[in-house]
C-alpha positions as a Python dict, from the first residue, in 0.01 Angstrom:
ca = {
    (1, 'M'): (0, 0, 0),
    (2, 'T'): (-349, 119, 80),
    (3, 'L'): (-637, -67, 237),
    (4, 'R'): (-856, 14, -60),
    (5, 'E'): (-605, -106, -321),
    (6, 'E'): (-549, -433, -138),
    (7, 'H'): (-913, -477, -28),
    (8, 'L'): (-807, -508, 337),
    (9, 'A'): (-1031, -457, 638),
    (10, 'G'): (-952, -152, 849),
    (11, 'K'): (-858, -150, 1215),
    (12, 'P'): (-932, -311, 1456),
    (13, 'A'): (-888, -594, 1206),
    (14, 'P'): (-516, -678, 1188),
    (15, 'D'): (-516, -713, 807),
    (16, 'S'): (-304, -408, 724),
    (17, 'F'): (-40, -494, 985),
    (18, 'L'): (-31, -857, 874),
    (19, 'R'): (9, -752, 510),
    (20, 'A'): (292, -515, 601),
    (21, 'A'): (470, -792, 794),
    (22, 'Q'): (424, -1026, 498),
    (23, 'R'): (571, -771, 259),
    (24, 'L'): (869, -724, 491),
    (25, 'Q'): (903, -1103, 523),
    (26, 'V'): (882, -1079, 901),
    (27, 'A'): (668, -1308, 1114),
    (28, 'P'): (420, -1107, 1321),
    (29, 'A'): (550, -1274, 1636),
    (30, 'A'): (892, -1123, 1558),
    (31, 'A'): (756, -773, 1489),
    (32, 'A'): (632, -479, 1692),
    (33, 'V'): (335, -248, 1645),
    (34, 'F'): (346, 114, 1763),
    (35, 'E'): (1, 274, 1781),
    (36, 'D'): (-173, 568, 1943),
    (37, 'A'): (-526, 454, 1851),
    (38, 'L'): (-721, 202, 2056),
    (39, 'S'): (-827, 26, 1736),
    (40, 'G'): (-463, 5, 1624),
    (41, 'V'): (-352, -148, 1953),
    (42, 'A'): (-637, -398, 1929),
    (43, 'A'): (-531, -480, 1571),
    (44, 'G'): (-174, -545, 1680),
    (45, 'R'): (-291, -777, 1956),
    (46, 'A'): (-537, -956, 1723),
    (47, 'G'): (-256, -1009, 1472),
    (48, 'N'): (-43, -1181, 1738),
    (49, 'F'): (241, -933, 1702),
    (50, 'G'): (531, -994, 1936),
    (51, 'F'): (518, -654, 2103),
    (52, 'V'): (245, -391, 2098),
    (53, 'V'): (335, -40, 2213),
    (54, 'G'): (57, 203, 2294),
    (55, 'V'): (152, 569, 2253),
    (56, 'D'): (-61, 775, 2491),
    (57, 'R'): (-112, 1118, 2340),
    (58, 'V'): (-445, 1203, 2506),
    (59, 'G'): (-447, 1048, 2855),
    (60, 'Q'): (-581, 703, 2770),
    (61, 'A'): (-303, 482, 2906),
    (62, 'E'): (-536, 239, 3084),
    (63, 'A'): (-758, 204, 2778),
    (64, 'L'): (-452, 129, 2563),
    (65, 'R'): (-352, -144, 2810),
    (66, 'R'): (-705, -288, 2811),
    (67, 'H'): (-699, -303, 2431),
    (68, 'G'): (-377, -507, 2439),
    (69, 'A'): (-72, -281, 2468),
    (70, 'D'): (223, -457, 2628),
    (71, 'V'): (364, -121, 2731),
    (72, 'V'): (235, 237, 2714),
    (73, 'V'): (457, 541, 2662),
    (74, 'T'): (380, 908, 2613),
    (75, 'D'): (684, 962, 2392),
    (76, 'L'): (864, 709, 2173),
    (77, 'A'): (1193, 846, 2310),
    (78, 'E'): (1106, 660, 2632),
    (79, 'L'): (1195, 339, 2448),
    (80, 'L'): (1552, 447, 2372),
}
């Protein structure tokens, strides 16, 4: 799936995440978004996803939280 093929708006619009959830037959409220971009975190929040994880790769933890991350990690292994 590509945004261009499906004529979907890019982030911070939640369209691509919502389409992926639809294809997986999962309600957004029952799904999680993992993103390192502020626009991706905002898209996850705008799509009403159940859990939005911000992955801080460049020292922007507070900005990720402000954009809607429920939790911020520096490494996905922190979630194990």
